[in-house]
Each structure stands twice: as C-alpha cells, then as structure tokens.
Coordinates of C-alpha atoms in Angstrom, one line a residue:
X31 CA 30.3 142.6 59.5
X32 CA 27.7 141.4 57.0
X33 CA 30.5 141.3 54.3
X34 CA 32.8 139.3 56.6
X35 CA 30.0 136.8 57.3
X36 CA 29.3 136.4 53.6
X37 CA 33.0 135.8 52.9
X38 CA 33.2 133.1 55.5
X39 CA 30.2 131.4 54.1
X40 CA 31.7 131.5 50.6
X41 CA 35.0 130.0 51.9
X42 CA 33.2 127.2 53.6
X43 CA 31.3 126.5 50.4
X44 CA 34.5 126.4 48.4
X45 CA 36.1 124.0 50.9
X46 CA 33.1 121.7 50.6
X47 CA 33.2 121.8 46.8
X48 CA 37.0 120.9 46.8
X49 CA 36.4 118.0 49.2
X50 CA 33.6 116.7 47.0
X51 CA 35.9 116.9 44.0
X52 CA 38.8 115.1 45.7
X53 CA 36.6 112.3 47.1
X54 CA 37.2 109.8 44.1
X55 CA 41.0 110.3 44.3
X56 CA 41.4 109.5 48.0
X57 CA 41.9 105.7 47.4
X58 CA 44.7 106.2 44.9
X59 CA 46.5 108.7 47.1
X60 CA 46.3 106.1 49.9
X61 CA 47.8 103.5 47.6
X62 CA 50.7 105.9 46.8
X63 CA 51.3 106.4 50.5
X64 CA 51.6 102.6 51.0
X65 CA 54.7 102.4 48.7
X66 CA 56.5 105.4 50.0
X67 CA 59.8 103.3 50.2
X68 CA 60.1 102.6 46.4
X69 CA 63.6 103.0 44.9
X70 CA 63.0 105.7 42.4
X71 CA 66.7 105.7 41.1
X72 CA 67.0 104.9 37.4
X73 CA 68.5 101.4 37.0
X74 CA 71.8 101.0 35.1
X75 CA 71.3 99.3 31.8
X76 CA 74.3 97.4 30.5
X77 CA 75.9 98.7 27.3
X78 CA 75.0 97.0 24.1
X79 CA 77.6 95.4 21.8
X80 CA 78.2 96.9 18.4
X81 CA 78.4 93.5 16.8
X82 CA 76.5 90.3 17.4
X83 CA 78.1 88.3 20.3
X84 CA 78.2 85.0 18.3
X85 CA 79.0 81.9 20.4
X86 CA 82.3 80.4 19.3
X87 CA 81.8 77.0 17.7
X88 CA 83.1 73.8 19.5
X89 CA 84.6 75.7 22.4
X90 CA 86.7 73.5 24.6
X91 CA 87.0 70.6 22.1
X92 CA 89.8 69.6 19.7
X93 CA 87.9 71.2 16.9
X94 CA 87.6 74.6 18.5
X95 CA 86.9 77.4 16.1
X96 CA 89.8 79.7 15.0
X97 CA 89.7 83.5 15.3
X98 CA 89.8 83.9 11.5
X99 CA 86.7 81.7 11.1
X100 CA 85.0 83.8 13.8
X101 CA 85.6 86.9 11.9
X102 CA 84.2 85.3 8.7
X103 CA 81.0 84.2 10.5
X104 CA 80.7 87.7 12.1
X105 CA 80.9 89.4 8.7
X106 CA 78.4 86.8 7.3
X107 CA 76.0 87.4 10.2
X108 CA 76.0 91.2 9.5
X109 CA 75.8 90.6 5.7
X110 CA 78.9 92.8 5.1
X111 CA 82.3 91.9 3.5
X112 CA 85.1 91.1 5.8
X113 CA 87.0 94.2 4.6
X114 CA 84.2 96.5 5.6
X115 CA 83.9 94.9 9.0
X116 CA 87.6 95.2 9.7
X117 CA 88.2 98.7 8.3
X118 CA 85.0 100.4 9.6
X119 CA 84.4 98.6 12.9
X120 CA 87.3 96.8 14.3
X121 CA 90.0 99.2 13.3
X122 CA 88.6 102.1 15.3
X123 CA 87.9 100.2 18.5
X124 CA 91.5 99.4 19.3
X125 CA 94.1 101.7 17.9
X126 CA 97.4 99.8 17.2
X127 CA 100.6 100.1 19.2
X128 CA 102.4 100.3 15.9
X129 CA 101.4 100.4 12.2
X130 CA 100.8 96.7 11.4
X131 CA 98.1 94.4 10.1
X132 CA 94.6 95.7 9.3
X133 CA 95.2 99.1 10.8
X134 CA 97.6 100.4 8.2
X135 CA 96.1 103.7 7.0
X136 CA 97.6 103.6 3.5
X137 CA 96.5 100.0 2.8
X138 CA 93.1 100.0 4.6
X139 CA 91.3 101.0 1.4
X140 CA 92.8 98.2 -0.6
X141 CA 90.8 94.9 -1.0
X142 CA 93.9 92.9 -0.2
X143 CA 94.7 94.8 3.0
X144 CA 92.9 92.3 5.2
X145 CA 95.0 89.4 3.9
X146 CA 98.3 90.9 5.1
X147 CA 99.7 88.7 7.8
X148 CA 96.3 87.1 8.2
X149 CA 97.8 83.8 9.1
X150 CA 99.0 85.3 12.4
X151 CA 95.5 86.2 13.6
X152 CA 95.2 82.8 15.3
X153 CA 98.8 83.0 16.6
X154 CA 100.5 84.0 19.8
X155 CA 102.1 87.3 19.0
X156 CA 101.1 90.9 19.7
X157 CA 99.0 91.1 16.5
X158 CA 96.8 88.3 17.6
X159 CA 96.3 90.0 21.0
X160 CA 95.1 93.2 19.4
X161 CA 92.7 91.3 17.1
X162 CA 91.2 89.7 20.2
X163 CA 90.9 93.0 22.0
X164 CA 89.1 94.6 19.1
X165 CA 86.7 91.7 18.7
X166 CA 86.0 91.5 22.4
X167 CA 85.3 95.3 22.6
X168 CA 82.9 95.0 19.6
X169 CA 81.0 91.8 20.8
X170 CA 81.4 92.3 24.6
X171 CA 82.6 88.7 24.9
X172 CA 85.5 87.7 27.1
X173 CA 86.4 84.2 25.8
X174 CA 87.7 85.0 22.3
X175 CA 91.4 84.5 23.3
X176 CA 90.6 80.8 23.5
X177 CA 90.2 80.8 19.7
X178 CA 93.9 81.5 19.4
X179 CA 97.2 80.2 20.8
X180 CA 97.7 83.2 23.1
X181 CA 97.6 80.9 26.1
X182 CA 100.7 79.1 24.9
X183 CA 102.7 82.3 23.9
X184 CA 105.2 81.7 26.7
X185 CA 106.2 78.2 25.5
X186 CA 105.9 78.0 21.7
X187 CA 107.4 80.1 18.9
X188 CA 105.3 81.3 16.0
X189 CA 108.0 80.4 13.5
X190 CA 106.6 78.0 10.8
X191 CA 103.6 77.3 13.1
X192 CA 100.7 78.3 10.9
X193 CA 99.8 77.7 7.2
X194 CA 100.0 80.7 4.9
X195 CA 96.9 79.4 3.0
X196 CA 93.5 78.0 4.0
X197 CA 93.2 74.3 4.6
X198 CA 90.0 72.4 5.2
X199 CA 88.4 68.9 5.3
X200 CA 85.8 68.7 2.5
X201 CA 84.0 65.8 4.2
X202 CA 83.6 67.8 7.4
X203 CA 82.1 70.8 5.6
X204 CA 79.7 68.6 3.6
X205 CA 78.5 66.8 6.8
X206 CA 77.9 70.1 8.6
X207 CA 76.0 71.5 5.6
X208 CA 73.8 68.4 5.4
X209 CA 73.1 68.3 9.1
X210 CA 72.4 72.1 9.2
X211 CA 75.2 72.8 11.6
X212 CA 77.3 76.0 11.8
X213 CA 79.9 76.1 9.0
X214 CA 83.2 77.2 10.5
X215 CA 87.0 76.4 10.2
X216 CA 88.6 74.8 13.3
X217 CA 91.8 76.3 14.7
X218 CA 93.4 72.9 14.2
X219 CA 93.2 73.3 10.4
X220 CA 95.4 76.4 10.4
X221 CA 98.3 74.6 12.0
X222 CA 101.1 73.5 9.6
X223 CA 101.7 70.2 11.5
X224 CA 98.0 69.1 11.2
X225 CA 97.8 67.4 7.8
X226 CA 95.0 64.8 8.2
X227 CA 91.5 65.2 9.5
X228 CA 91.3 63.2 12.7
X229 CA 87.7 62.2 12.1
X230 CA 87.7 61.1 8.5
X231 CA 91.4 60.2 8.1
X232 CA 91.8 62.2 4.8
X233 CA 94.4 64.8 4.0
X234 CA 93.3 68.4 4.4
X235 CA 92.7 70.3 1.1
X236 CA 94.5 73.5 0.3
X237 CA 93.2 74.2 -3.2
X238 CA 89.7 74.9 -4.4
X239 CA 88.1 71.8 -6.1
X240 CA 86.6 74.1 -8.8
X241 CA 89.3 76.7 -9.7
X242 CA 92.3 74.8 -8.2
X243 CA 93.7 77.9 -6.6
X244 CA 94.9 78.4 -3.0
X245 CA 93.5 81.1 -0.8
X246 CA 94.8 83.3 2.0
X247 CA 93.4 82.6 5.5
X248 CA 91.5 85.8 5.5
X249 CA 90.7 88.2 2.7
X250 CA 88.0 90.9 2.0
X251 CA 86.1 88.4 -0.1
X252 CA 86.3 85.4 2.3
X253 CA 83.1 83.6 3.4
X254 CA 82.6 80.5 5.6
X255 CA 82.9 77.4 3.5
X256 CA 83.3 79.3 0.2
X257 CA 86.2 80.0 -2.1
X258 CA 87.4 83.6 -1.9
X259 CA 88.3 83.5 -5.6
X260 CA 85.4 81.8 -7.4
X261 CA 82.9 82.0 -4.5
X262 CA 81.9 78.3 -4.9
X263 CA 81.3 75.7 -2.2
X264 CA 84.4 74.1 -0.8
X265 CA 82.8 70.8 0.3
X266 CA 81.8 67.9 -1.9
X267 CA 81.2 68.3 -5.6
X268 CA 77.8 67.1 -6.8
X269 CA 77.8 63.4 -7.3
X270 CA 81.1 62.9 -5.5
X271 CA 81.4 60.5 -2.5
X272 CA 84.4 60.5 -0.1
X273 CA 83.6 57.5 2.0
X274 CA 84.5 55.1 -0.8
X275 CA 88.0 56.6 -1.2
X276 CA 89.3 56.6 2.4
X277 CA 92.3 54.4 2.7
X278 CA 94.7 54.0 5.7
X279 CA 98.4 53.4 5.4
X280 CA 101.2 53.7 8.1
X281 CA 102.1 57.2 7.0
X282 CA 98.5 58.4 7.3
X283 CA 98.0 56.7 10.6
X284 CA 101.0 58.5 12.0
X285 CA 99.8 61.8 10.7
X286 CA 96.4 61.2 12.2
X287 CA 98.0 60.5 15.6
X288 CA 99.9 63.8 15.3
X289 CA 96.8 65.7 14.5
X290 CA 94.9 64.1 17.4
X291 CA 97.6 65.1 19.8
X292 CA 97.5 68.7 18.5
X293 CA 93.7 68.7 18.9
X294 CA 94.0 67.5 22.5
X295 CA 96.4 70.4 23.2
X296 CA 94.0 72.9 21.8
X297 CA 91.2 71.5 23.9
X298 CA 93.3 71.9 27.1
X299 CA 94.7 75.3 26.1
X300 CA 92.2 77.4 28.2
X301 CA 93.4 75.5 31.3
X302 CA 97.0 76.4 30.6
X303 CA 96.3 80.2 30.3
X304 CA 98.5 82.2 32.7
X305 CA 100.5 79.3 34.0
X306 CA 104.3 79.1 34.2
X307 CA 104.6 76.7 31.2
X308 CA 108.4 76.6 31.1
X309 CA 108.6 75.7 34.7
X310 CA 105.8 73.1 34.3
X311 CA 107.5 71.5 31.3
X312 CA 110.9 71.4 33.1
X313 CA 109.3 69.7 36.1
X314 CA 107.3 67.1 34.1
X315 CA 110.2 66.3 31.8
X316 CA 112.5 65.5 34.7
X317 CA 109.8 63.5 36.3
X318 CA 109.2 61.6 33.0
X319 CA 112.9 60.7 32.6
X320 CA 113.2 59.7 36.2
X321 CA 110.0 57.5 36.2
X322 CA 110.1 55.9 32.8
X323 CA 113.8 55.7 32.1
X324 CA 115.3 55.5 35.6
X325 CA 117.0 58.8 35.0
X326 CA 118.9 57.6 31.9
X327 CA 118.9 60.7 29.6
X328 CA 120.7 58.8 26.9
X329 CA 118.0 56.1 26.8
X330 CA 115.3 58.8 26.7
X331 CA 117.1 60.6 23.8
X332 CA 117.5 57.3 21.9
X333 CA 113.8 56.4 22.4
X334 CA 112.5 59.7 21.2
X335 CA 115.1 60.0 18.4
X336 CA 116.5 63.3 19.7
X337 CA 120.2 64.3 20.0
X338 CA 121.4 63.8 23.6
X339 CA 122.7 67.3 23.7
X340 CA 119.2 68.7 22.9
X341 CA 117.7 66.6 25.7
X342 CA 120.4 67.8 28.1
X343 CA 119.6 71.5 27.2
X344 CA 115.8 70.8 27.8
X345 CA 116.4 69.2 31.2
X346 CA 118.8 72.0 32.3
X347 CA 116.3 74.6 31.2
X348 CA 118.7 76.2 28.7
X349 CA 116.3 75.8 25.8
X350 CA 112.8 74.5 25.1
X351 CA 111.8 72.3 22.2
X352 CA 110.0 73.6 19.1
X353 CA 106.5 72.4 18.7
X354 CA 107.4 70.0 15.9
X355 CA 110.1 68.3 18.1
X356 CA 107.8 68.4 21.1
X357 CA 105.0 66.7 19.1
X358 CA 107.3 63.9 18.0
X359 CA 108.4 63.3 21.6
X360 CA 104.8 63.0 22.8
X361 CA 103.8 60.7 19.8
X362 CA 106.7 58.4 20.5
X363 CA 106.0 58.3 24.2
X364 CA 102.2 58.1 23.6
X365 CA 101.8 60.8 26.2
X366 CA 99.4 63.8 25.6
X367 CA 101.1 67.1 25.1
X368 CA 99.1 68.8 27.9
X369 CA 100.6 66.3 30.4
X370 CA 104.0 68.2 30.1
X371 CA 102.4 71.6 30.6
X372 CA 99.8 71.2 33.4
X373 CA 100.5 72.9 36.7
X374 CA 101.8 70.2 39.1
X375 CA 100.1 71.9 42.1
X376 CA 96.7 71.6 40.4
X377 CA 96.9 68.5 38.2
X378 CA 99.7 66.0 38.9
X379 CA 100.5 63.7 35.9
X380 CA 100.8 60.1 36.9
X381 CA 103.9 59.1 34.9
X382 CA 104.0 55.6 36.3
X383 CA 100.7 54.9 34.4
X384 CA 102.6 55.3 31.1
X385 CA 105.4 52.8 32.1
X386 CA 103.6 49.8 30.5
X387 CA 103.8 51.5 27.0
X388 CA 107.5 52.4 27.2
X389 CA 110.2 49.8 26.4
X390 CA 113.5 51.6 26.4
X391 CA 116.7 50.2 25.0
X392 CA 118.6 49.0 28.0
X393 CA 121.8 48.7 26.0
X394 CA 122.0 52.5 25.7
X395 CA 124.5 53.8 28.3
X396 CA 123.7 56.6 30.7
X397 CA 125.6 59.7 31.7
X398 CA 128.0 58.7 34.4
X399 CA 129.3 60.6 37.3
X400 CA 133.1 60.7 37.9
X401 CA 133.1 58.1 40.7
X402 CA 130.9 55.7 38.6
X403 CA 133.2 56.1 35.6
X404 CA 136.3 55.3 37.6
X405 CA 134.6 52.1 39.1
X406 CA 133.5 51.0 35.5
X407 CA 137.0 51.5 34.0
X408 CA 138.8 49.3 36.6
X409 CA 137.3 45.9 35.4
X410 CA 138.2 46.8 31.8
X411 CA 141.9 46.4 32.7
X412 CA 141.4 42.7 33.3
X413 CA 139.3 41.9 30.3
X414 CA 140.5 39.4 27.6
X415 CA 140.6 40.1 24.8
X416 CA 141.6 43.6 25.6
X417 CA 138.9 46.1 24.5
X418 CA 139.7 49.4 22.9
X419 CA 139.1 52.6 24.7
X420 CA 136.4 53.5 22.1
X421 CA 134.5 50.3 22.8
X422 CA 134.5 51.1 26.6
X423 CA 133.4 54.7 25.8
X424 CA 130.4 53.4 23.7
X425 CA 129.6 50.9 26.5
X426 CA 129.4 53.7 29.0
X427 CA 127.3 56.0 26.8
X428 CA 130.1 58.4 25.8
X429 CA 130.3 59.8 22.2
X430 CA 134.1 59.7 22.1
X431 CA 137.1 58.9 24.3
X432 CA 137.8 62.5 25.3
X433 CA 135.5 62.4 28.3
X434 CA 137.1 59.2 29.6
X435 CA 140.6 60.7 29.2
X436 CA 139.6 63.7 31.2
X437 CA 138.2 61.6 34.1
X438 CA 140.9 58.9 34.3
X439 CA 143.9 59.6 32.1
X440 CA 146.2 57.0 33.7
X441 CA 143.6 54.2 33.5
X442 CA 142.9 55.1 29.9
X443 CA 146.6 54.9 29.1
X444 CA 146.8 51.4 30.6
X445 CA 143.7 50.2 28.7
X446 CA 145.3 51.5 25.4
X447 CA 148.6 49.8 26.3
X448 CA 146.8 46.5 26.9
X449 CA 145.1 46.7 23.6
X450 CA 148.4 47.5 21.8
X451 CA 150.2 44.6 23.5
X452 CA 147.8 42.2 21.8
X453 CA 149.0 43.4 18.4
X454 CA 151.5 41.3 16.4
X455 CA 155.0 42.8 17.0
X456 CA 156.5 45.0 14.3
X457 CA 159.4 44.0 12.1
X458 CA 161.9 45.7 14.4
X459 CA 160.6 43.9 17.5
X460 CA 163.3 42.1 19.5
X461 CA 162.4 39.3 21.8
X462 CA 159.8 36.5 21.8
X463 CA 156.5 37.1 20.1
X464 CA 153.6 37.2 22.7
X465 CA 151.2 34.3 22.4
X466 CA 147.7 34.4 23.9
X467 CA 146.7 30.7 23.3
X468 CA 148.3 27.5 22.1
X469 CA 148.9 26.8 18.4
X470 CA 146.9 23.6 18.7
X471 CA 143.9 25.5 19.8
X472 CA 144.2 28.0 16.9
X473 CA 144.7 25.2 14.4
X474 CA 141.6 23.3 15.7
X475 CA 139.5 26.5 15.5
X476 CA 140.6 27.1 11.9
X477 CA 139.9 23.5 10.8
X478 CA 136.5 23.5 12.4
X479 CA 135.6 26.7 10.6
X480 CA 136.8 25.3 7.3
X481 CA 134.6 22.2 7.8
X482 CA 131.5 24.3 8.2
X483 CA 129.2 25.0 5.3
X484 CA 129.3 28.7 6.1
X485 CA 132.9 29.2 7.4
X486 CA 133.8 31.8 10.1
X487 CA 136.2 34.4 8.8
X488 CA 139.7 34.6 10.1
X489 CA 139.2 38.0 11.9
X490 CA 136.2 36.6 13.7
X491 CA 138.2 33.6 14.8
X492 CA 141.0 35.9 16.0
X493 CA 138.6 38.0 18.1
X494 CA 137.0 34.9 19.6
X495 CA 140.4 33.5 20.6
X496 CA 141.4 36.8 22.3
X497 CA 143.5 38.5 19.6
X498 CA 142.9 42.1 18.6
X499 CA 144.0 41.4 15.0
X500 CA 144.2 38.4 12.7
X501 CA 147.9 39.0 11.8
X502 CA 149.3 36.5 14.3
X503 CA 147.0 33.7 13.0
X504 CA 147.8 34.6 9.3
X505 CA 151.5 34.3 10.0
X506 CA 151.2 31.1 11.9
X507 CA 148.8 29.2 9.7
X508 CA 148.8 30.8 6.2
X509 CA 147.5 27.7 4.3
X510 CA 144.5 27.2 6.5
X511 CA 143.7 31.0 6.4
X512 CA 143.9 31.0 2.5
X513 CA 141.6 27.9 2.3
X514 CA 139.0 29.7 4.5
X515 CA 139.2 32.9 2.5
X516 CA 138.9 30.9 -0.8
X517 CA 135.8 29.1 0.5
X518 CA 134.2 32.4 1.6
X519 CA 135.0 33.9 -1.8
X520 CA 133.5 30.9 -3.6
X521 CA 130.3 31.1 -1.5
X522 CA 130.1 34.9 -2.2
X523 CA 130.5 34.2 -6.0
X524 CA 127.8 31.6 -5.9
X525 CA 125.6 34.0 -4.0
X526 CA 126.1 36.8 -6.5
X527 CA 125.2 34.4 -9.4
X528 CA 121.9 33.5 -7.6
X529 CA 121.2 37.2 -7.0
X530 CA 121.8 37.9 -10.7
X531 CA 119.4 35.2 -11.7
X532 CA 116.7 36.5 -9.4
X533 CA 117.1 40.1 -10.8
X534 CA 117.0 38.8 -14.4
X535 CA 113.8 36.9 -13.6
X536 CA 112.2 40.0 -12.2
X537 CA 112.9 41.8 -15.5
X538 CA 110.5 39.3 -17.1
X539 CA 107.6 40.4 -14.8
X540 CA 105.1 42.9 -16.1
X541 CA 104.9 45.2 -14.2
X542 CA 108.3 44.7 -12.5
X543 CA 108.5 45.1 -8.8
X544 CA 110.2 48.2 -7.2
X545 CA 113.8 48.0 -6.2
X546 CA 113.0 47.8 -2.5
X547 CA 110.9 44.7 -3.1
X548 CA 113.7 43.1 -5.2
X549 CA 116.2 43.8 -2.4
X550 CA 113.8 42.0 0.0
X551 CA 113.7 39.0 -2.3
X552 CA 117.5 38.9 -2.3
X553 CA 117.5 38.9 1.5
X554 CA 118.6 42.5 2.0
X555 CA 116.9 45.5 3.6
X556 CA 118.5 48.2 1.5
X557 CA 118.1 48.5 -2.2
X558 CA 121.7 50.0 -2.4
X559 CA 123.0 46.4 -2.6
X560 CA 121.6 46.2 -6.2
X561 CA 123.4 49.4 -7.2
X562 CA 126.6 48.2 -5.6
X563 CA 126.8 44.8 -7.3
X564 CA 124.6 45.0 -10.4
X565 CA 124.5 48.7 -11.6
X566 CA 123.6 47.7 -15.2
X567 CA 120.8 45.4 -14.1
X568 CA 119.5 48.2 -11.9
X569 CA 119.4 50.6 -14.8
X570 CA 117.6 48.0 -17.0
X571 CA 115.1 47.3 -14.2
X572 CA 114.3 51.1 -13.8
X573 CA 113.9 51.5 -17.5
X574 CA 111.6 48.5 -17.8
X575 CA 109.5 49.8 -14.9
X576 CA 109.2 53.2 -16.5
X577 CA 108.2 51.7 -19.8
X578 CA 105.5 49.6 -18.1
X579 CA 104.3 52.7 -16.3
X580 CA 103.9 54.6 -19.6
X581 CA 102.1 51.6 -21.2
X582 CA 99.8 51.4 -18.2
X583 CA 99.1 55.1 -18.4
X584 CA 98.2 54.8 -22.1
X585 CA 95.9 51.9 -21.4
X586 CA 94.2 53.8 -18.6
X587 CA 93.7 56.8 -20.9
X588 CA 92.1 54.6 -23.5
X589 CA 89.7 53.3 -20.8
X590 CA 89.1 56.8 -19.5
X591 CA 88.0 58.4 -22.8
X592 CA 84.8 56.4 -23.3
X593 CA 83.7 57.3 -19.7
X594 CA 83.5 61.0 -20.7
X595 CA 80.8 60.3 -23.2
X596 CA 78.6 58.1 -20.9
X597 CA 75.1 59.3 -20.0
X598 CA 74.6 59.9 -17.2
X599 CA 78.1 60.9 -16.3
X600 CA 79.6 58.7 -13.5
X601 CA 81.1 60.4 -10.5
X602 CA 84.9 60.9 -10.1
X603 CA 85.0 58.3 -7.4
X604 CA 83.2 55.8 -9.6
X605 CA 85.7 56.4 -12.4
X606 CA 88.6 56.0 -10.1
X607 CA 87.2 52.8 -8.8
X608 CA 86.7 51.4 -12.3
X609 CA 90.3 52.2 -13.1
X610 CA 91.6 50.8 -9.8
X611 CA 93.0 54.2 -8.7
X612 CA 92.3 56.7 -6.0
X613 CA 90.9 60.2 -6.8
X614 CA 94.2 61.8 -5.9
X615 CA 96.1 59.5 -8.3
X616 CA 93.5 60.1 -11.0
X617 CA 93.9 63.8 -10.6
X618 CA 97.7 63.6 -10.5
X619 CA 98.2 61.3 -13.5
X620 CA 95.5 62.6 -15.7
X621 CA 94.9 66.3 -14.7
X622 CA 93.4 67.4 -18.1
X623 CA 91.0 64.6 -18.3
X624 CA 90.0 64.9 -14.7
X625 CA 89.3 68.7 -14.9
X626 CA 87.4 68.2 -18.2
X627 CA 85.4 65.4 -16.6
X628 CA 84.5 67.6 -13.6
X629 CA 83.5 70.5 -15.7
X630 CA 81.2 68.4 -17.9
X631 CA 79.7 66.9 -14.7
X632 CA 79.0 70.4 -13.3
X633 CA 77.5 71.7 -16.6
X634 CA 75.2 68.6 -16.7
X635 CA 74.1 69.4 -13.1
X636 CA 73.3 73.0 -14.0
X637 CA 71.3 72.0 -17.1
X638 CA 69.3 69.5 -15.1

C-alpha cells in the first residue's frame, strides 16, 4: 500500500512538471487551432520556358516583326549563335513530320544548315507552322504565328512570295539604333513585292554597304542589324546622311503605295486568322463590281487592267488571284487589301464609300444576256451607214463576232448583208449601181474638203456620207479625189521637212535630249515615229548622246579625283551633291572610285 501511494505521488508530480513545461506553448497551440481550415495542398507552379519569352516587336502594326528576326533576337538574347539555338534547342522540341529544314540530321552539324529554305520561315506552308510550334514550345508564347503569313495560307500561294536574300532599310536601322529601340527586321521587308520603305521612301537594300555581298534571310552567323558575312553594321556608314538624298518620282510613289497596302494587310492579318478567306473574297468582289461598276464586269476588268476572262474566273470562284495581281487591283481601286478578306458577318465593308474615287470607262460594254443581245441587234439593222458585225460586237463588249452569231445567226447574216450592199458592185455586176446620196452632195463635200487648210481624206468623206468604202466616190469624181490626195501628200511632205529640221537642231544641243522628248517636240507620243521616218537621224542622235555621256563621265571623274585627297574627307552624300548626282548613280557609274572613297573614309574614322 505504501508503495502504491508513493507511485501515485510520483505520477502527480510528473503531471505537474509536464504542465509547467507546456505552459509557454499554450498560446501558440491555440493559434494553430484557430487556422484549422488552411489549404495545405501544394500549389501548382506553372512550368518555366526554356528560352526567354521575348515580346514580338511592333505587333499588330504594318511593321510587325518577322519570325526570322525573332529567331535572331532570341539567339542574341541568349548570347549563342543561331545555329546552336536551332540545332540544340528548337530541333528537339518539335520532331518534324518529314526530313526538311533545320531538322535534317545529316546537315544539322553544318554551319549552312540553318540557311536552307530559310526564306520560307515567314511563309504560309508546313515548314513555317513547325517553326512556330517549336518556338512557342520553347518560349511558352501563343502569338508567334502572327509573325508569319500562316493566317493567309488559305488564300495566297507561296510561289515567288518571299525574297531569297535579306532586305532592309538602312535609315530605319540607324534611327532605331540612335533612339535605343529594339533592332529587328519587319516581316514586310521579306516580301518580294515590298521594294520601298513606306516611312522614308527609299528603296530597300539587299547588299551589305561594306562588303557588297547579299545574305540569306537566316544563317548560323546572322545577328540583328549585322552582316552575316563581314559582321559589320548594316545601317548608315559614318559620316553618311540619307535625308539629303531622298527623291520622289512617279515610280517610287507607286512602289510606296504598294508597300503601304501590303503593310496594312500584315497589320490586319491576325483578324483574318481562321476565317473562310475564299468565300469572303468572292462575296466582297461581287459586291464591289455591283456597287462601283453597276455589275459591269468588262468595265471592272478594263479599270484594273486585268483580262476579262480572269475576272470572270474570280467572280465564279474557279480561281483566286495571285498576290501580285490582287495588290494591283487594290492599288488601282484605292481599296485596302483587307477589305476583300474581312468576314461580312463581323465587319461589313461599305463599298459605296469608295464610289467617289472610281471613274469607270462608260464606253466599255458589259456582258449581255441573250435577250438583251437580241434587243440590241435589232436597231443595228436600220443604221446608216451600215455598221459591220465586228463594230457591233465591240460596241456590246464582245471580243469577236462568234458570240453574236451563236445568239442570233439570222440577224447577224442580215447585218452582214446590209454592209455588203453598201460596197461598190463588182465588175460582173448587172443592173444599176446603188447610190446612197446625190452626186451634187458628194461633189460639194469633196470641194469643201479641198478648200480647207487641212483637207479631210476621201475615206473619211465616204464614211461621213454613208458609204462603207471610198470606191464609189473615187469612180464618180476621180479628179477631185486626186487633188485632195495630192494636197494631203504635200502637207505630209512639208511636215516631214519640219520634223527633219527639228531633229537636226536637236543634234546641235549638248547634251542632246532623249528620243522620247524629241518625239514630244515633234507632236507625237511614241518615239517609234523617229525610227520610222528618220532612221539615220535616229542613229546619229543616239551616237551623239552616247558621246556626250562618255564626255560627261570623263569630266565627272576629273572632278571626283581631287575630292579623294581632301582633308577631312567629305561624305559620300556631299560628293554626290557636288557632282549633281545621287548616291546610287555615283555608285553605279563610278564603282571603283566609290568603294575606294568609302574605304578611305572608314580608315580615317578608325585612325581618329
């Protein structure tokens, strides 16, 4: 009993000791009990990208970045060559459906493997799609397809769509470098139809200004804004200014408009992704022809300078235009390219707003239905002078007479007979000769024409009086007709003497004007008239012009040589301005002096 009492006392002492030790932790335990509803499940952390998810430059604008440029910037951001980035990162993320492009095993180790078919990376075929998949898997971005033309793959063909070499605007690169902006290459620069920078109105450059060599769009040694061959800057050369040399001419203005239309299409390309582009184009084209040309397909084809058969195939849905033809149609209509491709259910194009810019040729006939053709042929039976069937066909918009003969064969036969009856009878004709008007009226018309300073020809008088040919008048009044022809020949001879005198006078000019300007002085549009009437004078004029050109080149060379020894050396633009030339003309006419001048200028800059 004593032992059991002692054991109880020891147990109570231990309990008191434990309670004393746990007293400081009661407050923290109570705090834990207050948050018994905490979610103790481990949160899901999103996976990290293997490569930097760089933001595409100028997304949603006409100067949106191309996918090749994005690859260059991605490699530059990781400080690795493009070949290493492609072969060690991108190639293993998306295995190819077939051996093509950068995933060719036998060529992957070569430095030139990346450049194979690199122009198609920005395109709309399967290769571009696999490039986008690989880059999106590596960067975890979902908008890289907007850096290509994949959204337009249903409508356009990749044939002759992209350049095979790099092209860039040196002024844009230099402005971005000075402003500290991202150096990239817009998708617009890779298109073959874009030849002029829409901002600076200068032609895109395709050769390095230092080594004068072209480059592939993407190689293992490519870098943003740098030459992949000599690794030098592709922007402005030291001391060179572009703003002084910008000049606009009709050709450059037209190329600028084409480039602007292409840029607007690239800006709207994300909105066209996934839409039925062929059906949209067919709907808008029919609406355009109906609203702007009152359904006259021939007038539309004449206005946009397209064959009527091609326009008919477009409207029927048999074919779609190539991008070059589609661009020309939009430029002539002054309608954005995206207006033909937008979904009518989401964005309806107001074609009536473009009507004020369109002035179609009303003289162009339209395509007639059978009933309309029959109604139009009936009045032709009563016309005087009798028209030919070919004239009526052209009047109604037909290319030939076969279509009319199929529609109304009997009416066409009667029209042809009426025209044949207006001919002078043949030598074996029996019976009286048909007369359309009185002899006194014919004689009065001939004498009035002879009294004019510029007489009217006998065939013109015959048509005016209702004859299909001039033979009846020639037989009836031969003397008057000979007098009219002699006066016309005399005036032509006098005119040729005057033209010869003008051409001989132009030979005395230094430098002589071009043949087209000489033709304008003579009152003609085409210079072929000089070759037709004065071939020897044309040869002398060309030889004189070439001699003056050689003499001018020699004088310019004499003026150019002292400039190479000037200190400090002037810029290329300054030299061109002194000589009265553009930089492109200076480089084309004096390539050796130009490259020697540029090399000395660069050496002087390094020594300084």
